[in-house]
PDB file of C-alpha atoms in Angstrom:
ATOM      1  CA  UNK A   1      71.803  15.338  45.783  1.00 64.00           C
ATOM      2  CA  UNK A   2      75.052  16.948  45.084  1.00 80.00           C
ATOM      3  CA  UNK A   3      74.689  19.601  42.178  1.00 92.00           C
ATOM      4  CA  UNK A   4      77.605  19.618  39.789  1.00 95.00           C
ATOM      5  CA  UNK A   5      78.442  22.749  37.728  1.00 97.00           C
ATOM      6  CA  UNK A   6      80.610  22.885  34.559  1.00 97.00           C
ATOM      7  CA  UNK A   7      82.509  26.232  34.154  1.00 97.00           C
ATOM      8  CA  UNK A   8      84.098  26.380  30.599  1.00 97.00           C
ATOM      9  CA  UNK A   9      86.546  29.473  30.175  1.00 96.00           C
ATOM     10  CA  UNK A  10      90.045  29.628  28.665  1.00 93.00           C
ATOM     11  CA  UNK A  11      90.733  32.591  31.052  1.00 93.00           C
ATOM     12  CA  UNK A  12      91.887  30.667  34.009  1.00 94.00           C
ATOM     13  CA  UNK A  13      91.419  33.595  36.403  1.00 95.00           C
ATOM     14  CA  UNK A  14      87.802  33.969  35.577  1.00 94.00           C
ATOM     15  CA  UNK A  15      87.232  30.183  35.920  1.00 95.00           C
ATOM     16  CA  UNK A  16      88.725  30.495  39.251  1.00 96.00           C
ATOM     17  CA  UNK A  17      86.833  33.224  40.543  1.00 95.00           C
ATOM     18  CA  UNK A  18      83.438  31.446  39.386  1.00 95.00           C
ATOM     19  CA  UNK A  19      84.543  28.348  41.096  1.00 96.00           C
ATOM     20  CA  UNK A  20      85.098  30.259  44.259  1.00 96.00           C
ATOM     21  CA  UNK A  21      81.593  31.744  44.386  1.00 95.00           C
ATOM     22  CA  UNK A  22      80.014  28.820  43.425  1.00 96.00           C
ATOM     23  CA  UNK A  23      81.830  26.354  45.854  1.00 95.00           C
ATOM     24  CA  UNK A  24      81.039  29.096  48.779  1.00 94.00           C
ATOM     25  CA  UNK A  25      77.412  28.429  47.649  1.00 93.00           C
ATOM     26  CA  UNK A  26      77.911  24.548  48.174  1.00 94.00           C
ATOM     27  CA  UNK A  27      78.023  23.535  44.516  1.00 95.00           C
ATOM     28  CA  UNK A  28      80.672  21.033  43.109  1.00 96.00           C
ATOM     29  CA  UNK A  29      82.546  22.772  40.279  1.00 97.00           C
ATOM     30  CA  UNK A  30      84.187  21.142  37.384  1.00 97.00           C
ATOM     31  CA  UNK A  31      86.432  23.439  35.114  1.00 97.00           C
ATOM     32  CA  UNK A  32      87.380  22.976  31.461  1.00 97.00           C
ATOM     33  CA  UNK A  33      89.589  25.428  29.498  1.00 97.00           C
ATOM     34  CA  UNK A  34      88.657  23.818  26.155  1.00 96.00           C
ATOM     35  CA  UNK A  35      85.445  22.591  24.419  1.00 96.00           C
ATOM     36  CA  UNK A  36      87.012  19.255  24.046  1.00 96.00           C
ATOM     37  CA  UNK A  37      87.678  19.059  27.900  1.00 97.00           C
ATOM     38  CA  UNK A  38      84.003  20.238  28.531  1.00 97.00           C
ATOM     39  CA  UNK A  39      82.795  17.574  26.331  1.00 96.00           C
ATOM     40  CA  UNK A  40      84.746  14.880  28.140  1.00 96.00           C
ATOM     41  CA  UNK A  41      83.368  16.184  31.502  1.00 96.00           C
ATOM     42  CA  UNK A  42      79.652  16.332  30.212  1.00 96.00           C
ATOM     43  CA  UNK A  43      79.879  12.525  29.123  1.00 95.00           C
ATOM     44  CA  UNK A  44      81.589  11.481  32.502  1.00 95.00           C
ATOM     45  CA  UNK A  45      79.716  13.490  34.903  1.00 95.00           C
ATOM     46  CA  UNK A  46      76.042  13.934  35.667  1.00 93.00           C
ATOM     47  CA  UNK A  47      75.858  17.695  35.556  1.00 95.00           C
ATOM     48  CA  UNK A  48      73.260  19.910  36.855  1.00 94.00           C
ATOM     49  CA  UNK A  49      74.334  23.180  34.789  1.00 96.00           C
ATOM     50  CA  UNK A  50      77.024  24.403  32.515  1.00 97.00           C
ATOM     51  CA  UNK A  51      78.266  27.953  32.198  1.00 97.00           C
ATOM     52  CA  UNK A  52      79.988  28.277  28.696  1.00 95.00           C
ATOM     53  CA  UNK A  53      82.221  31.087  27.554  1.00 93.00           C
ATOM     54  CA  UNK A  54      81.784  32.004  23.967  1.00 91.00           C
ATOM     55  CA  UNK A  55      85.499  32.386  23.007  1.00 91.00           C
ATOM     56  CA  UNK A  56      87.331  29.035  23.234  1.00 93.00           C
ATOM     57  CA  UNK A  57      90.562  27.981  21.627  1.00 94.00           C
ATOM     58  CA  UNK A  58      88.987  24.935  19.789  1.00 95.00           C
ATOM     59  CA  UNK A  59      85.351  25.453  19.412  1.00 93.00           C
ATOM     60  CA  UNK A  60      83.068  28.507  20.052  1.00 91.00           C
ATOM     61  CA  UNK A  61      80.690  28.216  22.865  1.00 91.00           C
ATOM     62  CA  UNK A  62      77.615  28.415  20.543  1.00 91.00           C
ATOM     63  CA  UNK A  63      78.802  25.331  18.755  1.00 93.00           C
ATOM     64  CA  UNK A  64      79.615  23.716  22.108  1.00 95.00           C
ATOM     65  CA  UNK A  65      76.025  24.556  23.529  1.00 93.00           C
ATOM     66  CA  UNK A  66      74.654  23.133  20.284  1.00 91.00           C
ATOM     67  CA  UNK A  67      76.566  19.933  20.822  1.00 93.00           C
ATOM     68  CA  UNK A  68      75.638  19.499  24.566  1.00 94.00           C
ATOM     69  CA  UNK A  69      72.007  20.126  23.485  1.00 91.00           C
ATOM     70  CA  UNK A  70      71.911  17.076  21.307  1.00 88.00           C
ATOM     71  CA  UNK A  71      71.926  14.844  24.204  1.00 90.00           C
ATOM     72  CA  UNK A  72      71.307  16.814  27.631  1.00 91.00           C
ATOM     73  CA  UNK A  73      68.689  19.186  28.886  1.00 87.00           C
ATOM     74  CA  UNK A  74      70.351  20.723  32.031  1.00 91.00           C
ATOM     75  CA  UNK A  75      70.495  24.402  31.924  1.00 92.00           C
ATOM     76  CA  UNK A  76      73.198  26.402  30.027  1.00 94.00           C
ATOM     77  CA  UNK A  77      74.359  29.977  30.657  1.00 94.00           C
ATOM     78  CA  UNK A  78      76.501  31.691  28.094  1.00 91.00           C
ATOM     79  CA  UNK A  79      79.134  33.814  29.336  1.00 88.00           C
ATOM     80  CA  UNK A  80      80.504  36.290  26.832  1.00 82.00           C
ATOM     81  CA  UNK A  81      82.051  39.666  26.152  1.00 79.00           C
ATOM     82  CA  UNK A  82      79.844  40.272  23.101  1.00 67.00           C
ATOM     83  CA  UNK A  83      76.811  42.292  24.035  1.00 61.00           C
ATOM     84  CA  UNK A  84      75.204  42.751  20.688  1.00 66.00           C
ATOM     85  CA  UNK A  85      71.731  41.507  20.639  1.00 61.00           C
ATOM     86  CA  UNK A  86      72.266  39.089  17.617  1.00 67.00           C
ATOM     87  CA  UNK A  87      74.913  37.373  19.784  1.00 67.00           C
ATOM     88  CA  UNK A  88      72.432  36.764  22.565  1.00 67.00           C
ATOM     89  CA  UNK A  89      69.619  35.848  20.110  1.00 75.00           C
ATOM     90  CA  UNK A  90      72.105  33.078  18.479  1.00 74.00           C
ATOM     91  CA  UNK A  91      72.996  31.741  21.888  1.00 74.00           C
ATOM     92  CA  UNK A  92      69.417  31.482  23.069  1.00 78.00           C
ATOM     93  CA  UNK A  93      68.235  29.856  19.695  1.00 76.00           C
ATOM     94  CA  UNK A  94      70.823  27.160  19.883  1.00 81.00           C
ATOM     95  CA  UNK A  95      69.517  26.105  23.327  1.00 83.00           C
ATOM     96  CA  UNK A  96      71.131  28.334  25.971  1.00 88.00           C
ATOM     97  CA  UNK A  97      68.731  29.103  28.879  1.00 88.00           C
ATOM     98  CA  UNK A  98      70.298  32.465  30.051  1.00 88.00           C
ATOM     99  CA  UNK A  99      72.880  34.788  28.570  1.00 86.00           C
ATOM    100  CA  UNK A 100      75.417  36.881  30.888  1.00 88.00           C
ATOM    101  CA  UNK A 101      77.883  39.582  29.455  1.00 86.00           C
ATOM    102  CA  UNK A 102      81.340  40.206  30.812  1.00 85.00           C
ATOM    103  CA  UNK A 103      82.255  42.022  32.795  1.00 86.00           C
ATOM    104  CA  UNK A 104      79.611  40.517  35.399  1.00 88.00           C
ATOM    105  CA  UNK A 105      78.903  40.539  38.736  1.00 90.00           C
ATOM    106  CA  UNK A 106      79.899  37.056  40.409  1.00 91.00           C
ATOM    107  CA  UNK A 107      76.933  37.417  42.908  1.00 91.00           C
ATOM    108  CA  UNK A 108      74.425  37.943  39.838  1.00 90.00           C
ATOM    109  CA  UNK A 109      75.847  34.942  38.048  1.00 92.00           C
ATOM    110  CA  UNK A 110      75.269  32.765  41.344  1.00 92.00           C
ATOM    111  CA  UNK A 111      71.729  34.158  41.341  1.00 90.00           C
ATOM    112  CA  UNK A 112      71.051  33.326  37.791  1.00 89.00           C
ATOM    113  CA  UNK A 113      72.498  29.839  38.409  1.00 93.00           C
ATOM    114  CA  UNK A 114      70.115  29.368  41.357  1.00 90.00           C
ATOM    115  CA  UNK A 115      67.166  30.440  39.427  1.00 86.00           C
ATOM    116  CA  UNK A 116      67.802  28.127  36.550  1.00 88.00           C
ATOM    117  CA  UNK A 117      68.353  25.243  39.057  1.00 89.00           C
ATOM    118  CA  UNK A 118      65.176  25.787  40.886  1.00 84.00           C
ATOM    119  CA  UNK A 119      63.451  25.733  37.278  1.00 78.00           C
ATOM    120  CA  UNK A 120      65.295  22.601  36.199  1.00 81.00           C
ATOM    121  CA  UNK A 121      64.566  20.751  39.581  1.00 75.00           C
ATOM    122  CA  UNK A 122      60.774  21.623  39.426  1.00 69.00           C
ATOM    123  CA  UNK A 123      60.775  20.429  35.747  1.00 65.00           C
ATOM    124  CA  UNK A 124      62.229  16.997  36.398  1.00 65.00           C
ATOM    125  CA  UNK A 125      60.368  16.345  40.096  1.00 56.00           C
ATOM    126  CA  UNK A 126      56.887  17.365  38.423  1.00 53.00           C
ATOM    127  CA  UNK A 127      56.632  20.007  41.332  1.00 50.00           C
ATOM    128  CA  UNK A 128      53.913  22.547  40.536  1.00 45.00           C
ATOM    129  CA  UNK A 129      51.626  24.969  42.139  1.00 45.00           C
ATOM    130  CA  UNK A 130      48.545  23.148  41.668  1.00 43.00           C
ATOM    131  CA  UNK A 131      47.304  24.466  38.397  1.00 44.00           C
ATOM    132  CA  UNK A 132      43.819  24.473  37.524  1.00 52.00           C
ATOM    133  CA  UNK A 133      44.664  22.090  34.536  1.00 64.00           C
ATOM    134  CA  UNK A 134      47.628  19.614  34.279  1.00 85.00           C
ATOM    135  CA  UNK A 135      47.218  18.681  30.718  1.00 87.00           C
ATOM    136  CA  UNK A 136      46.095  20.294  27.456  1.00 88.00           C
ATOM    137  CA  UNK A 137      45.429  18.255  24.267  1.00 89.00           C
ATOM    138  CA  UNK A 138      44.221  19.860  21.161  1.00 83.00           C
ATOM    139  CA  UNK A 139      45.002  19.473  17.093  1.00 83.00           C
ATOM    140  CA  UNK A 140      47.638  17.120  17.951  1.00 89.00           C
ATOM    141  CA  UNK A 141      49.363  18.798  20.612  1.00 90.00           C
ATOM    142  CA  UNK A 142      49.513  17.212  24.157  1.00 91.00           C
ATOM    143  CA  UNK A 143      51.441  18.866  27.011  1.00 92.00           C
ATOM    144  CA  UNK A 144      51.327  17.547  30.524  1.00 91.00           C
ATOM    145  CA  UNK A 145      52.250  19.468  33.619  1.00 85.00           C
ATOM    146  CA  UNK A 146      52.334  15.974  35.584  1.00 82.00           C
ATOM    147  CA  UNK A 147      54.760  14.239  33.571  1.00 84.00           C
ATOM    148  CA  UNK A 148      56.543  17.420  32.189  1.00 85.00           C
ATOM    149  CA  UNK A 149      56.197  15.803  28.714  1.00 88.00           C
ATOM    150  CA  UNK A 150      54.958  17.294  25.506  1.00 92.00           C
ATOM    151  CA  UNK A 151      54.258  15.473  21.945  1.00 91.00           C
ATOM    152  CA  UNK A 152      52.953  16.881  18.714  1.00 90.00           C
ATOM    153  CA  UNK A 153      51.220  14.327  16.364  1.00 88.00           C
ATOM    154  CA  UNK A 154      52.272  11.466  18.384  1.00 88.00           C
ATOM    155  CA  UNK A 155      56.014  12.436  18.211  1.00 90.00           C
ATOM    156  CA  UNK A 156      57.613  13.502  21.382  1.00 91.00           C
ATOM    157  CA  UNK A 157      59.085  16.928  21.633  1.00 91.00           C
ATOM    158  CA  UNK A 158      62.410  17.323  23.421  1.00 90.00           C
ATOM    159  CA  UNK A 159      62.106  20.418  25.310  1.00 90.00           C
ATOM    160  CA  UNK A 160      64.212  22.464  27.810  1.00 88.00           C
ATOM    161  CA  UNK A 161      62.660  23.459  31.154  1.00 87.00           C
ATOM    162  CA  UNK A 162      62.075  27.080  29.866  1.00 89.00           C
ATOM    163  CA  UNK A 163      60.759  26.008  26.490  1.00 91.00           C
ATOM    164  CA  UNK A 164      58.238  23.640  28.512  1.00 92.00           C
ATOM    165  CA  UNK A 165      57.275  26.672  30.572  1.00 91.00           C
ATOM    166  CA  UNK A 166      56.803  28.882  27.706  1.00 92.00           C
ATOM    167  CA  UNK A 167      54.324  26.634  25.814  1.00 93.00           C
ATOM    168  CA  UNK A 168      52.615  25.760  29.088  1.00 93.00           C
ATOM    169  CA  UNK A 169      51.908  29.443  29.823  1.00 93.00           C
ATOM    170  CA  UNK A 170      50.774  29.963  26.249  1.00 93.00           C
ATOM    171  CA  UNK A 171      48.248  27.079  26.521  1.00 91.00           C
ATOM    172  CA  UNK A 172      47.092  28.301  29.804  1.00 89.00           C
ATOM    173  CA  UNK A 173      46.163  31.299  28.175  1.00 89.00           C
ATOM    174  CA  UNK A 174      45.064  29.859  24.841  1.00 88.00           C
ATOM    175  CA  UNK A 175      42.866  32.277  22.693  1.00 85.00           C
ATOM    176  CA  UNK A 176      44.395  35.160  24.237  1.00 89.00           C
ATOM    177  CA  UNK A 177      47.398  37.319  23.344  1.00 90.00           C
ATOM    178  CA  UNK A 178      50.319  36.999  25.798  1.00 90.00           C
ATOM    179  CA  UNK A 179      52.697  39.754  25.638  1.00 89.00           C
ATOM    180  CA  UNK A 180      56.457  39.229  25.642  1.00 87.00           C
ATOM    181  CA  UNK A 181      56.382  41.141  29.046  1.00 87.00           C
ATOM    182  CA  UNK A 182      54.126  39.064  30.658  1.00 88.00           C
ATOM    183  CA  UNK A 183      55.701  35.791  29.208  1.00 89.00           C
ATOM    184  CA  UNK A 184      59.147  36.890  30.465  1.00 88.00           C
ATOM    185  CA  UNK A 185      58.120  37.599  33.759  1.00 86.00           C
ATOM    186  CA  UNK A 186      56.016  34.295  34.284  1.00 87.00           C
ATOM    187  CA  UNK A 187      58.855  32.061  32.979  1.00 87.00           C
ATOM    188  CA  UNK A 188      61.998  33.730  34.171  1.00 83.00           C
ATOM    189  CA  UNK A 189      60.639  35.409  37.112  1.00 79.00           C
ATOM    190  CA  UNK A 190      62.556  38.607  36.501  1.00 77.00           C
ATOM    191  CA  UNK A 191      61.670  42.098  35.359  1.00 75.00           C
ATOM    192  CA  UNK A 192      61.164  42.366  31.862  1.00 73.00           C
ATOM    193  CA  UNK A 193      63.708  45.043  30.249  1.00 68.00           C
ATOM    194  CA  UNK A 194      63.035  47.023  27.020  1.00 60.00           C
ATOM    195  CA  UNK A 195      64.605  45.515  23.878  1.00 54.00           C
ATOM    196  CA  UNK A 196      64.841  42.147  25.520  1.00 61.00           C
ATOM    197  CA  UNK A 197      65.006  39.427  22.766  1.00 78.00           C
ATOM    198  CA  UNK A 198      65.149  36.437  25.066  1.00 83.00           C
ATOM    199  CA  UNK A 199      61.378  35.568  24.519  1.00 86.00           C
ATOM    200  CA  UNK A 200      61.806  35.943  20.755  1.00 87.00           C
ATOM    201  CA  UNK A 201      64.711  33.836  20.599  1.00 87.00           C
ATOM    202  CA  UNK A 202      63.052  30.904  22.556  1.00 89.00           C
ATOM    203  CA  UNK A 203      59.861  31.193  20.704  1.00 90.00           C
ATOM    204  CA  UNK A 204      61.805  30.775  17.366  1.00 89.00           C
ATOM    205  CA  UNK A 205      63.546  27.558  18.870  1.00 89.00           C
ATOM    206  CA  UNK A 206      60.152  26.222  19.825  1.00 91.00           C
ATOM    207  CA  UNK A 207      58.701  26.754  16.521  1.00 90.00           C
ATOM    208  CA  UNK A 208      61.765  24.773  15.098  1.00 90.00           C
ATOM    209  CA  UNK A 209      61.335  21.993  17.106  1.00 91.00           C
ATOM    210  CA  UNK A 210      57.475  21.962  16.233  1.00 91.00           C
ATOM    211  CA  UNK A 211      58.451  21.941  12.703  1.00 90.00           C
ATOM    212  CA  UNK A 212      56.341  25.024  12.347  1.00 88.00           C
ATOM    213  CA  UNK A 213      56.508  27.252   9.190  1.00 82.00           C
ATOM    214  CA  UNK A 214      57.985  30.717  10.053  1.00 72.00           C
ATOM    215  CA  UNK A 215      55.417  32.647   7.962  1.00 77.00           C
ATOM    216  CA  UNK A 216      52.414  30.798   8.723  1.00 83.00           C
ATOM    217  CA  UNK A 217      52.695  28.921  12.135  1.00 85.00           C
ATOM    218  CA  UNK A 218      49.858  26.571  13.065  1.00 86.00           C
ATOM    219  CA  UNK A 219      50.283  26.882  16.892  1.00 89.00           C
ATOM    220  CA  UNK A 220      52.388  29.730  18.282  1.00 91.00           C
ATOM    221  CA  UNK A 221      51.342  33.025  16.359  1.00 90.00           C
ATOM    222  CA  UNK A 222      52.843  36.541  16.764  1.00 89.00           C
ATOM    223  CA  UNK A 223      50.584  39.265  17.184  1.00 86.00           C
ATOM    224  CA  UNK A 224      52.924  41.949  16.022  1.00 85.00           C
ATOM    225  CA  UNK A 225      53.543  44.609  18.363  1.00 80.00           C
ATOM    226  CA  UNK A 226      51.371  42.796  21.165  1.00 84.00           C
ATOM    227  CA  UNK A 227      52.865  39.299  21.588  1.00 88.00           C
ATOM    228  CA  UNK A 228      52.151  35.690  21.154  1.00 91.00           C
ATOM    229  CA  UNK A 229      49.102  33.397  21.049  1.00 91.00           C
ATOM    230  CA  UNK A 230      47.967  29.753  20.704  1.00 89.00           C
ATOM    231  CA  UNK A 231      44.605  29.610  19.007  1.00 75.00           C
TER     232      UNK A 231
END
């Protein structure tokens, strides 16, 4: 099946550069220079992934990401010149799957695109590595590796592939504390770097979807200085 990628950037030179590299890898690329154009393409095409610049003339990329996430689960990469941790956390918390800072290596961007697409494909086809268990059911939380569905107290949780993978890994290690480093390397399949807030941002979004109180969460608990656990 043809994989369609949306590139949203008001700097046409950057959009063209990304298009060249992605096209060389066999992807079909759609370009948009405004958020309005991007939303029209999202509604019209069956996209596999989107790359969003933060600074757009009519709407910032964070808001655009949030709007896309209201209806779609395909991977989203944020592309931005902003390197501050809070900007990265904001993007990830609003539903982005990865954050790439400018200036960037086109080859690295393509590698990150492929990583997200592999994960998303496994999520949607149910492809697994034959886990010891394929479902967990406790205290109202039900998560199934076979169907890639999750519910809490009978209400379905709409999770992105990364959010599902994080929750599944924590359930697999229920009762044990999983460090941010272990969680990152298990889910993202990349080497963990110091001061990486990616895991924290996704945990925060998971808790939000599970309607968990931030101070006394019932499921995903923080062990300060160590990591996270589900008891």
